[in-house]
Short mmCIF file of C-alpha atoms in Angstrom, two decimals:
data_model
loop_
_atom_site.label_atom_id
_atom_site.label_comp_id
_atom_site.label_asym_id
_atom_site.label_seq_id
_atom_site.Cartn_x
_atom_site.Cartn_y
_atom_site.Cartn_z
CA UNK P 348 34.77 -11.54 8.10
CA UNK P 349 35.51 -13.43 4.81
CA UNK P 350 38.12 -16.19 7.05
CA UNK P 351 34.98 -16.40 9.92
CA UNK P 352 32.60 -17.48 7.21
CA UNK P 353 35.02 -19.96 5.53
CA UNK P 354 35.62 -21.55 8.64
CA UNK P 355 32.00 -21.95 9.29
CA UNK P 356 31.30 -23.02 6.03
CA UNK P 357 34.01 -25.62 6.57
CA UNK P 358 32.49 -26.88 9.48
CA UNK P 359 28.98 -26.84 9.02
CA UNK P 360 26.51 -28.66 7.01
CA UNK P 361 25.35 -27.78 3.45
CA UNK P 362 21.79 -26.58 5.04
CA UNK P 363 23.43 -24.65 7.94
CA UNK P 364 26.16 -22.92 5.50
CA UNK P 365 22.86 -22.23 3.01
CA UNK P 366 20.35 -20.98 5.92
CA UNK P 367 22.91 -18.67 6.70
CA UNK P 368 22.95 -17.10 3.16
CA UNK P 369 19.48 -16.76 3.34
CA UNK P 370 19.09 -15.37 7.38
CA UNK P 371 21.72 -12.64 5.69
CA UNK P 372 18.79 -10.64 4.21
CA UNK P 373 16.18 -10.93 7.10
CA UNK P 374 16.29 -9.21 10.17
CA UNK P 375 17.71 -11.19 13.17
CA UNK P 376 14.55 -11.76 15.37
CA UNK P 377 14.14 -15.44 16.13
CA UNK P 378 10.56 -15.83 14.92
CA UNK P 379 11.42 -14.52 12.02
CA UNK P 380 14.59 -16.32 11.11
CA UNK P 381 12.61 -19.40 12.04
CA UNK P 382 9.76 -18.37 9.37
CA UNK P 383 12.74 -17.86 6.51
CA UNK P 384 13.58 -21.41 7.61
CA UNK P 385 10.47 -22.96 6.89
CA UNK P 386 9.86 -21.16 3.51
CA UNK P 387 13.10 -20.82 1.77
CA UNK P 388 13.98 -24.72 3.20
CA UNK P 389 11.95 -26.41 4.14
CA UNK P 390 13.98 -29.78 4.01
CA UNK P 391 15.87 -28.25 7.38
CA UNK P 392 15.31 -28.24 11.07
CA UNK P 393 16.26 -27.14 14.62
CA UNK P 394 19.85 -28.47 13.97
CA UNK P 395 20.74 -26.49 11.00
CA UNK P 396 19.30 -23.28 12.35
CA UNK P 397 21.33 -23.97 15.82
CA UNK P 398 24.60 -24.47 13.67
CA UNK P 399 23.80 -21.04 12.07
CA UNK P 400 23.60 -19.29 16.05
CA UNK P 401 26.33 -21.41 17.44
CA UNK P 402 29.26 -21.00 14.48
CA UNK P 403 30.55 -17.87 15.69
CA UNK P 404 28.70 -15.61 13.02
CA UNK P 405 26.35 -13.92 15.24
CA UNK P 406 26.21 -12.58 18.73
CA UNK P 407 23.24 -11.88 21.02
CA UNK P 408 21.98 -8.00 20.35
CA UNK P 409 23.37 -6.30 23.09
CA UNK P 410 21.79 -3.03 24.85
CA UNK P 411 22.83 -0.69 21.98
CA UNK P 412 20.48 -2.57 19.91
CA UNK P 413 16.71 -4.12 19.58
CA UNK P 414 16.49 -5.49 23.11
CA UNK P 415 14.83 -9.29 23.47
CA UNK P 416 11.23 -9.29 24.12
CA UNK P 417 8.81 -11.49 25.47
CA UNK P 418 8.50 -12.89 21.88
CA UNK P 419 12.02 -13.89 20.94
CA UNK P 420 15.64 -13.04 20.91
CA UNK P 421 17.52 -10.79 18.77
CA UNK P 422 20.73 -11.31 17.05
CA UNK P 423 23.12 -9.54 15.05
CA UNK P 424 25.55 -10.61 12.84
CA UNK P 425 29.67 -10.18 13.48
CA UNK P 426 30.39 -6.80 11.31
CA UNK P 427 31.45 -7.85 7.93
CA UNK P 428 29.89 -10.87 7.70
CA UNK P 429 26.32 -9.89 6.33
CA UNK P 430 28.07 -8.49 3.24
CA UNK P 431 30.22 -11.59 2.52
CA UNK P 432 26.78 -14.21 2.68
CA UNK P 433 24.91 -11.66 0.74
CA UNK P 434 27.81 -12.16 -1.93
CA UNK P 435 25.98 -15.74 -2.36
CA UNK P 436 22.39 -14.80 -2.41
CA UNK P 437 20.84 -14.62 -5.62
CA UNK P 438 18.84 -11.04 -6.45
CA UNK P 439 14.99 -13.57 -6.76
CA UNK P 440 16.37 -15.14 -3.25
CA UNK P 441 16.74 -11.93 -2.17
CA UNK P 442 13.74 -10.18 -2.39
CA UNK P 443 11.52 -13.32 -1.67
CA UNK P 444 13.35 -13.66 1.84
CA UNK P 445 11.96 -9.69 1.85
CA UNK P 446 8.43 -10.85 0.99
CA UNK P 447 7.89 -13.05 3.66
CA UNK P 448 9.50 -10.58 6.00
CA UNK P 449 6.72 -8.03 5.00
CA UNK P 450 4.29 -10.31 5.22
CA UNK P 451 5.34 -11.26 9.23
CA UNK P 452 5.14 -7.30 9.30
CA UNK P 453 1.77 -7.32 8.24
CA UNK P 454 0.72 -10.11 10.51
CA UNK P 455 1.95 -9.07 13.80
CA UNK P 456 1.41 -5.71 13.37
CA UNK P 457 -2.16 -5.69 10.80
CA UNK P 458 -2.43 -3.63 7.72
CA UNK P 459 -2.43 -0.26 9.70
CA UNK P 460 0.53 -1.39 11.07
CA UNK P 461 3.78 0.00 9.72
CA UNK P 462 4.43 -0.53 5.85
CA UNK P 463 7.97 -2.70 5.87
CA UNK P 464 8.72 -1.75 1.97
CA UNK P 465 7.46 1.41 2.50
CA UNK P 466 10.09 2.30 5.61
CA UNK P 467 12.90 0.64 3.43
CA UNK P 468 12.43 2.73 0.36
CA UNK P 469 12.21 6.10 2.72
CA UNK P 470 15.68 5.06 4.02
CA UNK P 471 16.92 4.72 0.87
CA UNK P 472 15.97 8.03 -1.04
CA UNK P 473 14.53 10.32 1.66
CA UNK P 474 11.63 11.06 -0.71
CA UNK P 475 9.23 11.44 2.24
CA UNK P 476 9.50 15.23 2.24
CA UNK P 477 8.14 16.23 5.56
CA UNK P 478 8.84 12.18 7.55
CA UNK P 479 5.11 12.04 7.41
CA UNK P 480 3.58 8.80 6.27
CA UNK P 481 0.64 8.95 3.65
CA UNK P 482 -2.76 9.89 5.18
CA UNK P 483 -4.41 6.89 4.69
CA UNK P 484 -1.23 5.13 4.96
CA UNK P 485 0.40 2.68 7.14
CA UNK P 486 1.04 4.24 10.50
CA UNK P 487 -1.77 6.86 12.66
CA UNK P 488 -1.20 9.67 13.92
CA UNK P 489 -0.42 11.04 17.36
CA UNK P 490 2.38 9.15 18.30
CA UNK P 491 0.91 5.31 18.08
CA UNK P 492 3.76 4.30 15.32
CA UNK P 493 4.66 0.89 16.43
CA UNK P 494 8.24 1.23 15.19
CA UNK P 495 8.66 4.15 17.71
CA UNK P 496 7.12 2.89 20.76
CA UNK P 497 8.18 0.45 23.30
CA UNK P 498 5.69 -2.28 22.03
CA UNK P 499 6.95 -2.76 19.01
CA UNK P 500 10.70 -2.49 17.97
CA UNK P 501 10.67 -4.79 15.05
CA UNK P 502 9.75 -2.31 12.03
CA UNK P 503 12.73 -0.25 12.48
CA UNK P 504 15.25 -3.03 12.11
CA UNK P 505 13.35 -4.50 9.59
CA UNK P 506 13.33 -1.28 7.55
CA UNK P 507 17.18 -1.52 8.50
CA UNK P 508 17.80 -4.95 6.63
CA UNK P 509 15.14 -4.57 4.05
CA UNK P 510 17.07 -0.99 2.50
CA UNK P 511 20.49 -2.87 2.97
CA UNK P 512 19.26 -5.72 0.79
CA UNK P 513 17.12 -3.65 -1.30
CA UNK P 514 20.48 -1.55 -1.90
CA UNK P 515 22.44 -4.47 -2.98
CA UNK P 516 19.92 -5.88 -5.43
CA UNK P 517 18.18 -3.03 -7.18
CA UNK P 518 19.32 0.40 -8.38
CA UNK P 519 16.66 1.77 -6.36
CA UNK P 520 17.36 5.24 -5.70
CA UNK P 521 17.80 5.94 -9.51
CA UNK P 522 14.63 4.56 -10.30
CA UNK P 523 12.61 6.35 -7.90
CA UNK P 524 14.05 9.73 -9.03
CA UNK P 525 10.96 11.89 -10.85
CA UNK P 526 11.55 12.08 -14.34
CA UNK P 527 12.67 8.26 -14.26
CA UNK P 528 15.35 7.78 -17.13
CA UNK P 529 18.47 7.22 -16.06
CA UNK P 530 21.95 6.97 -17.73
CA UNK P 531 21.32 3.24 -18.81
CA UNK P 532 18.08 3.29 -19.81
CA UNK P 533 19.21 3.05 -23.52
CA UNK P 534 17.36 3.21 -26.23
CA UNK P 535 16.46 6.09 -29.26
CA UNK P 536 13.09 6.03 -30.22
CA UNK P 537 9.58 6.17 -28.67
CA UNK P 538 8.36 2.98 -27.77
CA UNK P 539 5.22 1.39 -28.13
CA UNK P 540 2.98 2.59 -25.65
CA UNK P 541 -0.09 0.06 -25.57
CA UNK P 542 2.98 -2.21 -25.75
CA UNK P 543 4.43 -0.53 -22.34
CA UNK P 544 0.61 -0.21 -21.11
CA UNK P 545 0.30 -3.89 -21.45
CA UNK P 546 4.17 -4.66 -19.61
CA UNK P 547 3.16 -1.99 -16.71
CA UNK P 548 -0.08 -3.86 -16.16
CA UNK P 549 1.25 -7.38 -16.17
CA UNK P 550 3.77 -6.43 -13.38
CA UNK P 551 1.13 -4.30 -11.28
CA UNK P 552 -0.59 -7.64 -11.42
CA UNK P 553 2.05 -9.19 -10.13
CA UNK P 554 3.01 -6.74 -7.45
CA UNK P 555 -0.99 -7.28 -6.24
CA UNK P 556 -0.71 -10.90 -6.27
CA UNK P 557 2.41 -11.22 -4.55
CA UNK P 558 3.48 -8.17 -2.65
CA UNK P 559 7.25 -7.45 -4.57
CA UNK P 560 7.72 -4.01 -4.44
CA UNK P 561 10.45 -4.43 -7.32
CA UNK P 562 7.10 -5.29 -10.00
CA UNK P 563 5.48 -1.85 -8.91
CA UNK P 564 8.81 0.23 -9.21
CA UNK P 565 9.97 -1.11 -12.40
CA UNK P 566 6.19 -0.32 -13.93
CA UNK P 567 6.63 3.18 -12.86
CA UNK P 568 10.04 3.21 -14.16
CA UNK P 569 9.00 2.02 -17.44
CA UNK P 570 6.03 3.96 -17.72
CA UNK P 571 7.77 7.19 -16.72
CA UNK P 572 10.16 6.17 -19.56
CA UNK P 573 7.15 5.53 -22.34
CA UNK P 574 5.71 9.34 -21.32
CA UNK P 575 9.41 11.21 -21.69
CA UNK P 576 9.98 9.82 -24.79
CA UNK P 577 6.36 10.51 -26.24
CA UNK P 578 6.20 13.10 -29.21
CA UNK P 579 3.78 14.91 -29.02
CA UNK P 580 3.92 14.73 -25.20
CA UNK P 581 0.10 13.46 -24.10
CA UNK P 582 -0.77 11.72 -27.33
CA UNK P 583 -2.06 8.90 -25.57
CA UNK P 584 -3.91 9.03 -23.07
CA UNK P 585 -4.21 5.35 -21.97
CA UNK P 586 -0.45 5.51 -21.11
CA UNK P 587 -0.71 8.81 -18.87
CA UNK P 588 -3.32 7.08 -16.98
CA UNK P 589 -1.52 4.21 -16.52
CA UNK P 590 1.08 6.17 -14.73
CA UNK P 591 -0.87 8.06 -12.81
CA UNK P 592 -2.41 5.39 -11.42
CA UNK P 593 1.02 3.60 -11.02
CA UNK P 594 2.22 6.42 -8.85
CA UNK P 595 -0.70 6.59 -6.98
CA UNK P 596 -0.34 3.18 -5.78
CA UNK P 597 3.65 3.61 -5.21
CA UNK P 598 2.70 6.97 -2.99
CA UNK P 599 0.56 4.48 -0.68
CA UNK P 600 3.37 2.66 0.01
CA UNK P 601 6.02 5.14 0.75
CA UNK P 602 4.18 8.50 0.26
CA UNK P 603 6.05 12.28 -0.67
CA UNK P 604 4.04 14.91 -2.22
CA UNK P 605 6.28 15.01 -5.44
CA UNK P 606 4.87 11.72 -6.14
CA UNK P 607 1.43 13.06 -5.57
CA UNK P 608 2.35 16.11 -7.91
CA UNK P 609 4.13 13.82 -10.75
CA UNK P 610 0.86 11.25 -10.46
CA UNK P 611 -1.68 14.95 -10.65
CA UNK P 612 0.02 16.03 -13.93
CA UNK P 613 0.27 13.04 -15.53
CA UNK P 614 -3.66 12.18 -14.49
CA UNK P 615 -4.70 16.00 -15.85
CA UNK P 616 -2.67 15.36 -19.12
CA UNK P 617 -4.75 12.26 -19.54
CA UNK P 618 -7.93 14.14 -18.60
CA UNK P 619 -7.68 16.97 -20.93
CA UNK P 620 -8.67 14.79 -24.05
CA UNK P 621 -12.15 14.65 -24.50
CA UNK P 622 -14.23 11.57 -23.43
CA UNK P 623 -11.96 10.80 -21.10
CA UNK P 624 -13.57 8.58 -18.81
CA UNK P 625 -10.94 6.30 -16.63
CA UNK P 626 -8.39 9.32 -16.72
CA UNK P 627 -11.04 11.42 -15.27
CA UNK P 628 -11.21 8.53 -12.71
CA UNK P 629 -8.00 8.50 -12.14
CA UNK P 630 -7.85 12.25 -11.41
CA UNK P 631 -10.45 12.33 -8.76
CA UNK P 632 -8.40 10.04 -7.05
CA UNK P 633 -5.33 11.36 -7.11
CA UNK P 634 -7.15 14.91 -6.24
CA UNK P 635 -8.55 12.54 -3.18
CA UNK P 636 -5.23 11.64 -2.12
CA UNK P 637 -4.10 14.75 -2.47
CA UNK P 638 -6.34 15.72 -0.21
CA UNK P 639 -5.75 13.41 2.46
CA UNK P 640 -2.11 14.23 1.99
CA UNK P 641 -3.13 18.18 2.58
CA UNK P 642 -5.39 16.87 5.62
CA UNK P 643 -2.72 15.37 7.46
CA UNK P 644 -0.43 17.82 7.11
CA UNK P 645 -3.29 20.77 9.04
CA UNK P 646 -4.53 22.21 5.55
CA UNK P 647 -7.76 21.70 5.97
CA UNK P 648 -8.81 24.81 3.54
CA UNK P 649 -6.70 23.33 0.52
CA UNK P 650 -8.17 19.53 2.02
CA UNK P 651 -11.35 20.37 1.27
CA UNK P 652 -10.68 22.52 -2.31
CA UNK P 653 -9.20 19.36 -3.32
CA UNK P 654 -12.15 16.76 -2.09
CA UNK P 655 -14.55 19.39 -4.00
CA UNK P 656 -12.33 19.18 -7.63
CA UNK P 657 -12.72 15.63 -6.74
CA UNK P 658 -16.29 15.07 -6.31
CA UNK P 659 -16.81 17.01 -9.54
CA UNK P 660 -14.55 14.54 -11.37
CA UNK P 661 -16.21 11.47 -10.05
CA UNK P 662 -19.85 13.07 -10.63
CA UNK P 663 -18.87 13.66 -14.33
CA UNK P 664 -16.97 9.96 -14.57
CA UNK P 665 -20.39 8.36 -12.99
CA UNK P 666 -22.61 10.84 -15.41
CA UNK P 667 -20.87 8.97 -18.60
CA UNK P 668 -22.34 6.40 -20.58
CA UNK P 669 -21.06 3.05 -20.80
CA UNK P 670 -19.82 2.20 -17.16
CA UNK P 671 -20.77 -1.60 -15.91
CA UNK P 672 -22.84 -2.14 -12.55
CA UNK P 673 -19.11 -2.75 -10.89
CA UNK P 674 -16.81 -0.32 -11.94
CA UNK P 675 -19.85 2.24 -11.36
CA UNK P 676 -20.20 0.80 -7.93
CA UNK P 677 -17.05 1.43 -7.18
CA UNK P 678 -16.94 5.04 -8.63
CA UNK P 679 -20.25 5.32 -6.68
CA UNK P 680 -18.34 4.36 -3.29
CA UNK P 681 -15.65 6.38 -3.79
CA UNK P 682 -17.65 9.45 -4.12
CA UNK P 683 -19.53 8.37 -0.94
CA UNK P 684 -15.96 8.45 0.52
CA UNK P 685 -14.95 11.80 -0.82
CA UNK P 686 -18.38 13.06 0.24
CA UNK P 687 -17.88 11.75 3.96
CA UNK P 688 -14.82 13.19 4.19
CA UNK P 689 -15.93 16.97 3.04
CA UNK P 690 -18.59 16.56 6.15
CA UNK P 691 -15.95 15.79 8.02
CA UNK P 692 -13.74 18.84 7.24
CA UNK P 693 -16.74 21.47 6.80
CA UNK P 694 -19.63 19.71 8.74
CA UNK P 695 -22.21 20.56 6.22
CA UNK P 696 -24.74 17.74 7.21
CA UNK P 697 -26.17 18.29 3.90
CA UNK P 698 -23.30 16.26 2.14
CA UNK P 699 -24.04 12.98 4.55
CA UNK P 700 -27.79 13.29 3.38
CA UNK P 701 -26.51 13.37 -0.52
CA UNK P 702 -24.48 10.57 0.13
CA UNK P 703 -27.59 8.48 1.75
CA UNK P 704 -29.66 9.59 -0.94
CA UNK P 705 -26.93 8.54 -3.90
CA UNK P 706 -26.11 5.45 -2.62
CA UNK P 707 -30.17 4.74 -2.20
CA UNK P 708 -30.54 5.40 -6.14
CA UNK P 709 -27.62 3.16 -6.93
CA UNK P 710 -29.26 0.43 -5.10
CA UNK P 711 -32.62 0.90 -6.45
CA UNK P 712 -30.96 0.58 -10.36
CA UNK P 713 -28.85 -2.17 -9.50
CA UNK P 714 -30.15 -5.10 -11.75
CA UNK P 715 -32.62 -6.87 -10.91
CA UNK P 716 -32.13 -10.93 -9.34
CA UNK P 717 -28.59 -10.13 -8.99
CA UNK P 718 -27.21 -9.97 -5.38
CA UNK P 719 -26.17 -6.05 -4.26
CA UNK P 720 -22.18 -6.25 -3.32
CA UNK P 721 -22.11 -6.11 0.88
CA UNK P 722 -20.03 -3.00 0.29
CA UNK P 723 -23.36 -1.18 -0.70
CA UNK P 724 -25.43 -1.50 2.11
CA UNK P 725 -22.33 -0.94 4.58
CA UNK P 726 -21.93 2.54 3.14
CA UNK P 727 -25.05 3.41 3.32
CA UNK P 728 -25.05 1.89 7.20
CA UNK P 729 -22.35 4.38 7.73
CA UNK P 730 -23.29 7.17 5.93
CA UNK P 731 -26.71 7.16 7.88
CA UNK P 732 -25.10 6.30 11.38
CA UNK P 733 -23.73 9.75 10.53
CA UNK P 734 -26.59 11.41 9.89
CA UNK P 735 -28.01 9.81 12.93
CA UNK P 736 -25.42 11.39 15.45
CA UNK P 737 -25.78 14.87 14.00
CA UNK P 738 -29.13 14.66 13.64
CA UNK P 739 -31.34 18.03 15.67
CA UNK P 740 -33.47 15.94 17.85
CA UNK P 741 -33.54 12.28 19.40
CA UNK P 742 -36.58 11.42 17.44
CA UNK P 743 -35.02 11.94 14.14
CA UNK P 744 -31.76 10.28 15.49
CA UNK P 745 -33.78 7.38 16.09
CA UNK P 746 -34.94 7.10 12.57
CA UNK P 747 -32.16 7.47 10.83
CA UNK P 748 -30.04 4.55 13.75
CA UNK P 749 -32.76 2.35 13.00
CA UNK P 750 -32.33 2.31 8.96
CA UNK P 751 -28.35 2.31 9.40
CA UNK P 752 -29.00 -0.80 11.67
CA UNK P 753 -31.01 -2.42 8.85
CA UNK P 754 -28.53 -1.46 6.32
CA UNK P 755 -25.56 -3.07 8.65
CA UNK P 756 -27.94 -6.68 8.98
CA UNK P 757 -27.84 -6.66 4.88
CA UNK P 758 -24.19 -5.85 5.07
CA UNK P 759 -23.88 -8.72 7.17
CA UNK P 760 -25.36 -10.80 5.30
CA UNK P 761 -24.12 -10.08 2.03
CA UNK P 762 -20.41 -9.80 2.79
CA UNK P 763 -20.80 -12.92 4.90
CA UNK P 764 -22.50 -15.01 1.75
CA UNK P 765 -19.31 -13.51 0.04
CA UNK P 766 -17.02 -15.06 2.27
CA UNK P 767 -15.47 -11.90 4.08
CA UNK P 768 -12.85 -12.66 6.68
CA UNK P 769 -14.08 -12.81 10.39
CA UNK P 770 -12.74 -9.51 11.57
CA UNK P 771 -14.65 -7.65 9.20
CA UNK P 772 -17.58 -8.65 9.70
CA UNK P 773 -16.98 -7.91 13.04
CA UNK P 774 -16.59 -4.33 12.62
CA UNK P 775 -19.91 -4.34 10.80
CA UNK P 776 -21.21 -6.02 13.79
CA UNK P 777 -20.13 -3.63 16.19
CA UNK P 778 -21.32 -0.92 13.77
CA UNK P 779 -24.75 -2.33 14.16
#
């Protein structure tokens, strides 16, 4: 492999021989090496990516392998040869050539489509416990995984690449292993915790912004570092939280009920001080994904225990002084959620009018001459289209239709004057 990709680099041009160093970390579907080409260089064209499929480092994927679809061809590289170009990819190349991978993921397949980083990092550890993916995660249920079905035989290959690269660049099944501090972690003392608070939340930032997984696991990592080393263990609460939270967000992506139990006990330890408003927060949801976690898996008993300790612990977070009109909107929603989803499990109608009648109250305090957030109303569309189809008779179904179909035209509205994207406000459309 090493003499194959001196004698193309001998005979091609600087582009070609660098394109190839860069097509070594993306998966070999012709769309998608064409995307790398336009974002990692841009200065290239046709002729530099046909030097790249013509100098003898690739070969057409044969029937063994993803077959070529309607969209494009795939290729696969001579055996040996991805590991000699990665040799020349830096680790920042790397993982941006990832990033706009998962973002072609996301594209062609939508957001509850399968989760590219997500598949990579269950390759890599096996952390997913049960192969289930999170409930409210990236793939449905009953068999409609793209990666599995004939439609759409992209994610697997991508996941493929992606833990192959991933592997290379970043120690990644060390840092994902509970408890967090590895052999090189170094250091002898405590740190600073609103120091490491302050660190977690800057790259948590960053992984929002821009979608690299390696910002969300090396906050975890660090913050899972902070809490061994505190003394006395839950002194502050702020960094607890912080990690709860962290793991919360890293179980979305790759899911595993140890992270779900690690991100409960740190949220509890957090909770147990008094006052404790956002780790009380934080609890409820982790209790919430816990329960969606317990739903998926048919306990629907311990499902709905869990959505009940939740609701408590967002009644009690919305009950304390101090909360702004947003974050108690959103506490306010998320209870609305939890609510919902009790109905769903126990059918106790009862729940859907509580949520109607909470969200109605929130909307009557909101301050005055300031817009209400389109997310409002749309709840409480939902909540009462509910309450319309189990309604006893068609006269009260009626009612309660009519009010959800006002509530959708203020959703509308609202979230249109807010400038949210077309397909959304199609599904509020086709709600009302």
């Amino acid at each position: 492999p090493a003499e194959l990709v001196a004698r193309f680099r001998a005979a091609a041009s600087p582009g070609a021989g660098r394109l190839a160093v860069h097509l070594a970390a993306a998966p070999l579907f012709l769309p998608v090496m064409q995307l790398v080409q336009r974002t990692m260089q841009p200065d290239s064209g046709p002729a530099e990516l046909s030097e790249v499929l013509l100098g003898g480092l690739l070969t057409r994927a044969d029937g063994e392998g993803p077959a070529a679809g309607p969209e494009g061809q795939w290729y696969a590289f001579v055996p040996g040869v991805q590991e000699v170009l990665l040799r020349s990819l830096g680790r920042g190349e790397a993982l941006l050539v990832l990033k706009h991978c998962s973002e072609y993921v996301e594209q062609r397949f939508g957001k509850g489509g399968p989760n590219f980083p997500a598949l990579a990092i269950a390759r890599l550890t096996g952390d997913r416990e049960d192969g289930r993916q999170p409930a409210d995660g990236a793939v449905p249920a009953g068999g409609d995984d793209p990666a599995r079905s004939g439609g759409g035989r992209a994610p697997q290959p991508f996941a493929e690449v992606a833990a192959k690269v991933l592997e290379r660049f970043i120690p990644l099944t060390a840092q994902l292993r509970p408890g967090g501090v590895t052999a090189g972690d170094g250091g002898s003392g405590p740190p600073d915790p609103s120091s490491t608070v302050r660190t977690a939340r800057a790259l948590l930032d960053r992984y929002t912004a821009d979608g690299m997984v390696q910002d969300l696991l090396d906050a975890v990592q660090l913050l899972r570092r902070a809490a061994e080393r505190e003394v006395p263990r839950g002194a502050d609460p702020q960094l607890w939280t912080e990690l709860a939270e962290s793991l919360l967000v890293l179980w979305r992506l790759q899911g595993g009920r140890a992270l779900l139990r690690e991100a409960q006990d740190a949220a509890m330890l957090a909770a147990s001080r008094a006052g404790a408003v956002r780790p009380r927060a934080a609890l409820a949801r982790v209790l919430h994904a816990a329960a969606l976690d317990h739903r998926s898996s048919g306990d629907l008993s311990g499902a709905l225990e869990l959505l009940r300790r939740a609701d408590r612990e967002f009644t009690a977070v919305y009950a304390a002084a101090g909360l702004d009109p947003r974050e108690a909107l959103g506490i306010t929603l998320e209870r609305a959620r939890v609510l919902e989803e009790q109905w769903l499990l126990g059918g106790d109608s009862g729940l859907l009018q509580e949520t109607v009648g909470m969200l109605e109250a929130f909307a009557d305090a909101w301050p005055v001459g300031e817009a209400q957030p389109g997310e409002l109303p749309l709840a409480h569309g939902r909540a009462l289209l509910r309450l319309a189809r189990t309604a006893p008779d068609r006269e009260q179904a009626a009612v309660h239709a009519a009010q959800a179909a006002d509530s959708f035209r203020h959703a509308r509205t609202a979230l249109a004057a807010e400038g949210t994207a077309g397909d959304e406000l199609t599904k509020v459309v086709l709600d009302e």
